[in-house]
Short mmCIF file of C-alpha atoms in Angstrom, two decimals:
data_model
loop_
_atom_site.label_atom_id
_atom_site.label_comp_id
_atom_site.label_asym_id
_atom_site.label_seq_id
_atom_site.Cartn_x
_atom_site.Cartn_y
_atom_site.Cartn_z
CA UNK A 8 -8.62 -24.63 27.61
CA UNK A 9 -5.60 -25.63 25.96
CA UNK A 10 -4.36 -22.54 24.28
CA UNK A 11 -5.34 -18.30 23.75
CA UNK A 12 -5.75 -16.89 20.19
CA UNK A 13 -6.03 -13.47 19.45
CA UNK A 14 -9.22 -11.66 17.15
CA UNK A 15 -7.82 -8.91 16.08
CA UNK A 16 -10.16 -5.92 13.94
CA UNK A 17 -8.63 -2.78 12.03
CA UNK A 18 -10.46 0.00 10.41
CA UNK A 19 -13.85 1.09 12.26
CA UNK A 20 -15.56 1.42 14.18
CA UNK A 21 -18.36 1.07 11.56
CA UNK A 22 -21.89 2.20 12.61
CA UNK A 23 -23.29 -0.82 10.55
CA UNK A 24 -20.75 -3.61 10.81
CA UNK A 25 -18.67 -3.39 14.33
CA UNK A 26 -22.12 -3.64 16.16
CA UNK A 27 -22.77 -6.99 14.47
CA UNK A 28 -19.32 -8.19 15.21
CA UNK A 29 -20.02 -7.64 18.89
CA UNK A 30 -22.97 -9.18 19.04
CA UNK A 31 -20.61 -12.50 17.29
CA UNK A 32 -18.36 -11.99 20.29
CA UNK A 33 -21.09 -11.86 22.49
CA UNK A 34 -22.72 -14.87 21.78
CA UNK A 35 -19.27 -16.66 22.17
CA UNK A 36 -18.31 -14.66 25.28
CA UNK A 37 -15.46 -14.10 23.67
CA UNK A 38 -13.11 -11.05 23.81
CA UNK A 39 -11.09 -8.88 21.15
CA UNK A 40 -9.10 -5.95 20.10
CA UNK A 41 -10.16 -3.57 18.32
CA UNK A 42 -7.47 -1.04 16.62
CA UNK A 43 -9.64 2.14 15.52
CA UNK A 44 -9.29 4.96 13.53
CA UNK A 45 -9.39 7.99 15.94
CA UNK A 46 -11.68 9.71 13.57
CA UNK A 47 -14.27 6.98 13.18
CA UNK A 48 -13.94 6.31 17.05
CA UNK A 49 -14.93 10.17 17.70
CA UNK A 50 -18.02 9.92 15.83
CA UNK A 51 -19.09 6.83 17.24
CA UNK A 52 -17.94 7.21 20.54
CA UNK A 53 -21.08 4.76 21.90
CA UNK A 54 -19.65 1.62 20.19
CA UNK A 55 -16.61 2.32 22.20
CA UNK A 56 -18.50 2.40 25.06
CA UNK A 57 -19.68 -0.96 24.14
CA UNK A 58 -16.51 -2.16 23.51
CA UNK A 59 -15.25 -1.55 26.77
CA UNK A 60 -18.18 -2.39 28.41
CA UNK A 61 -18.03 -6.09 26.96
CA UNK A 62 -14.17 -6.70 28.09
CA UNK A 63 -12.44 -5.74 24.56
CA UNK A 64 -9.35 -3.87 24.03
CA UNK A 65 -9.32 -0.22 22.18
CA UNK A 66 -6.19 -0.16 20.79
CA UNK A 67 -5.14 2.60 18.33
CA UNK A 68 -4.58 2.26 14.71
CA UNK A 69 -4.38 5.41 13.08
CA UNK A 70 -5.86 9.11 12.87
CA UNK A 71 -4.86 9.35 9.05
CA UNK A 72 -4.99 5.76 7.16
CA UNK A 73 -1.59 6.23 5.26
CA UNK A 74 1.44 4.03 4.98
CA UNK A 75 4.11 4.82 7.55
CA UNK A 76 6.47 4.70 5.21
CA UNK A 77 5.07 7.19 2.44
CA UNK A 78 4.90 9.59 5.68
CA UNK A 79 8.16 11.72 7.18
CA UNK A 80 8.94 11.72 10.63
CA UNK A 81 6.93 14.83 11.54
CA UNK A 82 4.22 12.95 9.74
CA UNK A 83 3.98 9.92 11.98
CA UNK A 84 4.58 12.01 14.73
CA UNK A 85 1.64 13.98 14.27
CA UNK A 86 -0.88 11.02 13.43
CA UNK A 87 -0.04 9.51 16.49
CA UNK A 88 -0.26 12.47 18.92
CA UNK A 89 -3.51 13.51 17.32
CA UNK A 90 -5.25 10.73 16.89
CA UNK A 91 -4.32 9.62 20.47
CA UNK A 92 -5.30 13.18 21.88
CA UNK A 93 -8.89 12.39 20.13
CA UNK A 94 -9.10 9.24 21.80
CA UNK A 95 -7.92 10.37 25.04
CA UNK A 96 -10.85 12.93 24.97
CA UNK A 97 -13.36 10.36 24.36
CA UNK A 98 -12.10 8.69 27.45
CA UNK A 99 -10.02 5.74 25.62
CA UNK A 100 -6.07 5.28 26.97
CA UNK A 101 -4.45 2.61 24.32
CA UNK A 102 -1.86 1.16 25.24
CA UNK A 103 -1.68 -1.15 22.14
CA UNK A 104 -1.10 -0.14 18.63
CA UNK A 105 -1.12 -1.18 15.16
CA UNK A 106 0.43 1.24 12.69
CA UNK A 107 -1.12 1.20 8.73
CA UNK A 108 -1.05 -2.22 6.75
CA UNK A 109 1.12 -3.06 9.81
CA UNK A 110 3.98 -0.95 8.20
CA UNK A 111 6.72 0.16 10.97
CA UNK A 112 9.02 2.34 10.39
CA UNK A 113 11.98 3.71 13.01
CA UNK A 114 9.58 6.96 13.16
CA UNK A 115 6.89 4.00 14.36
CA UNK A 116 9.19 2.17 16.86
CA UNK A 117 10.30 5.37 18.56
CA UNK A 118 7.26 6.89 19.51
CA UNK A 119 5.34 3.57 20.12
CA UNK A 120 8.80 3.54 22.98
CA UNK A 121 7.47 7.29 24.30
CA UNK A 122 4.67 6.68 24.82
CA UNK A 123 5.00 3.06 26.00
CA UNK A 124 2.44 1.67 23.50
CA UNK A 125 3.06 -1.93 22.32
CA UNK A 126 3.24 -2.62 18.56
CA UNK A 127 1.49 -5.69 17.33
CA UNK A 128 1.23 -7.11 13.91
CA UNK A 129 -0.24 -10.24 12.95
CA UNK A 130 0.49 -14.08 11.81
CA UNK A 131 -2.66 -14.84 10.36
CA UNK A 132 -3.82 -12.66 7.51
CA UNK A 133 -7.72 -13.57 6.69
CA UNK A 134 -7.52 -10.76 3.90
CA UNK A 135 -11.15 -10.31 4.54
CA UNK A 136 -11.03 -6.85 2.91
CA UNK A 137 -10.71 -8.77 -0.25
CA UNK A 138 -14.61 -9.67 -0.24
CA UNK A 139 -13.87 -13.41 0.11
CA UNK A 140 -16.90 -15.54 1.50
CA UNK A 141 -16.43 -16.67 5.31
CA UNK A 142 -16.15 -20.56 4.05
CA UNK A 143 -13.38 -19.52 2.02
CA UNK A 144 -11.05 -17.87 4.53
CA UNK A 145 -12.02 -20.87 6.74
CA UNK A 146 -10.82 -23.13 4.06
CA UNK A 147 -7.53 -21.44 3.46
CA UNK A 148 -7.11 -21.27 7.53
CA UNK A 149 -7.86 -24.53 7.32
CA UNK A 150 -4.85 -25.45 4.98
CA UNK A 151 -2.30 -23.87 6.96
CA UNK A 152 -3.55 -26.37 10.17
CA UNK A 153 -6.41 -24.45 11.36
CA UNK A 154 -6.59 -22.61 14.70
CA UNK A 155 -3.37 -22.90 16.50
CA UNK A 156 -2.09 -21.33 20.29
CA UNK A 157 -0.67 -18.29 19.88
CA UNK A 158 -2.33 -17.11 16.83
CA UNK A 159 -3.19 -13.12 16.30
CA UNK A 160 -5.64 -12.97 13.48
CA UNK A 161 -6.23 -9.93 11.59
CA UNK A 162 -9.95 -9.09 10.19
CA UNK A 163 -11.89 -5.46 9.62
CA UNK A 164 -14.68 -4.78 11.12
CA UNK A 165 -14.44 -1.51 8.75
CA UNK A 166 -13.79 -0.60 5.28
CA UNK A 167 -10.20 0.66 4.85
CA UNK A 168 -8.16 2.09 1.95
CA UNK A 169 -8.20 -0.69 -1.03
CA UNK A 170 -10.68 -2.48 -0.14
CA UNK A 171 -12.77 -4.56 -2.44
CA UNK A 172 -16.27 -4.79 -0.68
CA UNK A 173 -19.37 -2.88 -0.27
CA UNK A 174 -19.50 -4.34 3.32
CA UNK A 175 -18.26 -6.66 5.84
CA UNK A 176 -21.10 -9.34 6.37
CA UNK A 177 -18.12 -12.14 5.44
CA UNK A 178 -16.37 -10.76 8.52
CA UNK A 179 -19.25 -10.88 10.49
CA UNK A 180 -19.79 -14.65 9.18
CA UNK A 181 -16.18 -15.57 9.69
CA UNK A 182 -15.92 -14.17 13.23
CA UNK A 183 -18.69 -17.06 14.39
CA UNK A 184 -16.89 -19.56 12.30
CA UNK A 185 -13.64 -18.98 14.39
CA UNK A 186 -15.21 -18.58 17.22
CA UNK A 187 -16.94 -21.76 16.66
CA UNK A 188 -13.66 -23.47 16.11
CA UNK A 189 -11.65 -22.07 18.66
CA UNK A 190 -14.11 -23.92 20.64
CA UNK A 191 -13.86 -27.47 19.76
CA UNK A 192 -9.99 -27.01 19.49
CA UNK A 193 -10.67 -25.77 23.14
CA UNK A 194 -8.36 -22.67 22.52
CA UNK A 195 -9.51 -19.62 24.35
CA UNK A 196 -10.00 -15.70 23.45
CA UNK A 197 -8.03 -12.63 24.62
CA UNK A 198 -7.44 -9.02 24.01
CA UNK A 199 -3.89 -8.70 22.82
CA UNK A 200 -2.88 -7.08 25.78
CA UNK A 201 -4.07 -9.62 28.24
CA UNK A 202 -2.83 -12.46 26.24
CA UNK A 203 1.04 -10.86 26.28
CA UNK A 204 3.21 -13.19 25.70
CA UNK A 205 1.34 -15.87 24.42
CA UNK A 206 0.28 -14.71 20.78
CA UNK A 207 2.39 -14.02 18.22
CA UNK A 208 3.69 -10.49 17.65
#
């Protein structure tokens, strides 16, 4: 291999749609992080399971999805302990994290330094939640040089605040077409955790 990227999925788990994006990773034998909503994660605590069990990451994204910023310090605070108390129950100890739309805030930085949880945002934005078609977030991938070393791509294997779809079969779709071309560019896969250091923040 001559390079790691980084698949990278915010928002579920989804009882429909993070099952069929682990079966894509499966067929590829590749592996992924998955930044969950605490409350989605409780109720679905099985996919989890399966997420662990197939060599992803569980990273924590949010108890609450609301912009860091629109929330006060005790706000944050609370989000965070919560929502990392639920998954702690469920037997899930993240040690990566990805705050709201990727919004950080000092509240954010500090208690992602307490509890020794990495932050990690993203350098390649498939905006997937938009409702595009797979070919056409290949495409614009495509125009920006395709698949390089390093990269940490952002996709939804749930549906978040704003978005524009009914569903995320595109995501589904566009997680074999990556995988497919991580391939020939012989770039390997890697939870953001184990690939430290060489993807981008």
């Amino acid at each position: 291999m001559s390079g790691t990227v980084a698949l990278t999925y915010d928002d579920g788990p989804d009882r429909v749609w993070t099952p069929r994006v682990l079966a894509a990773l499966r067929r590829h034998d590749a592996r992924a992080t998955f930044f969950v909503q605490a409350r989605r994660a409780a109720a679905h605590r099985d996919l989890l399971e399966e997420m662990v069990a197939d060599g992803h990451e569980v990273g924590f994204h949010c108890l609450d999805h609301i912009r860091h910023s629109h929330r006060s310090w005790d706000g944050v605070a609370a989000d965070v302990e919560v929502g990392m108390e639920v998954l702690s129950r469920i037997g899930v100890e993240p040690r990566a994290w990805r705050a709201p739309w990727g919004i950080e805030t000092d509240a954010t930085r500090l208690l992602a330094a307490r509890r020794r949880l990495r932050l990690w945002g993203w350098n390649v934005d498939t905006h997937d939640w938009r409702g595009d078609e797979a070919g056409e977030m290949c495409d614009a991938l495509a125009a920006r040089g395709g698949l390089r070393d390093g990269d940490l791509i952002l996709m939804h294997d749930g549906l978040g605040p704003g978005a524009r779809r009914d569903g995320c079969a595109e995501t589904v779709a566009l997680t074999e077409l990556l995988l497919a071309g991580a391939e020939r560019s012989r770039l390997a896969t890697a939870t953001v955790s184990a690939a430290e250091g060489e993807v981008a923040r």
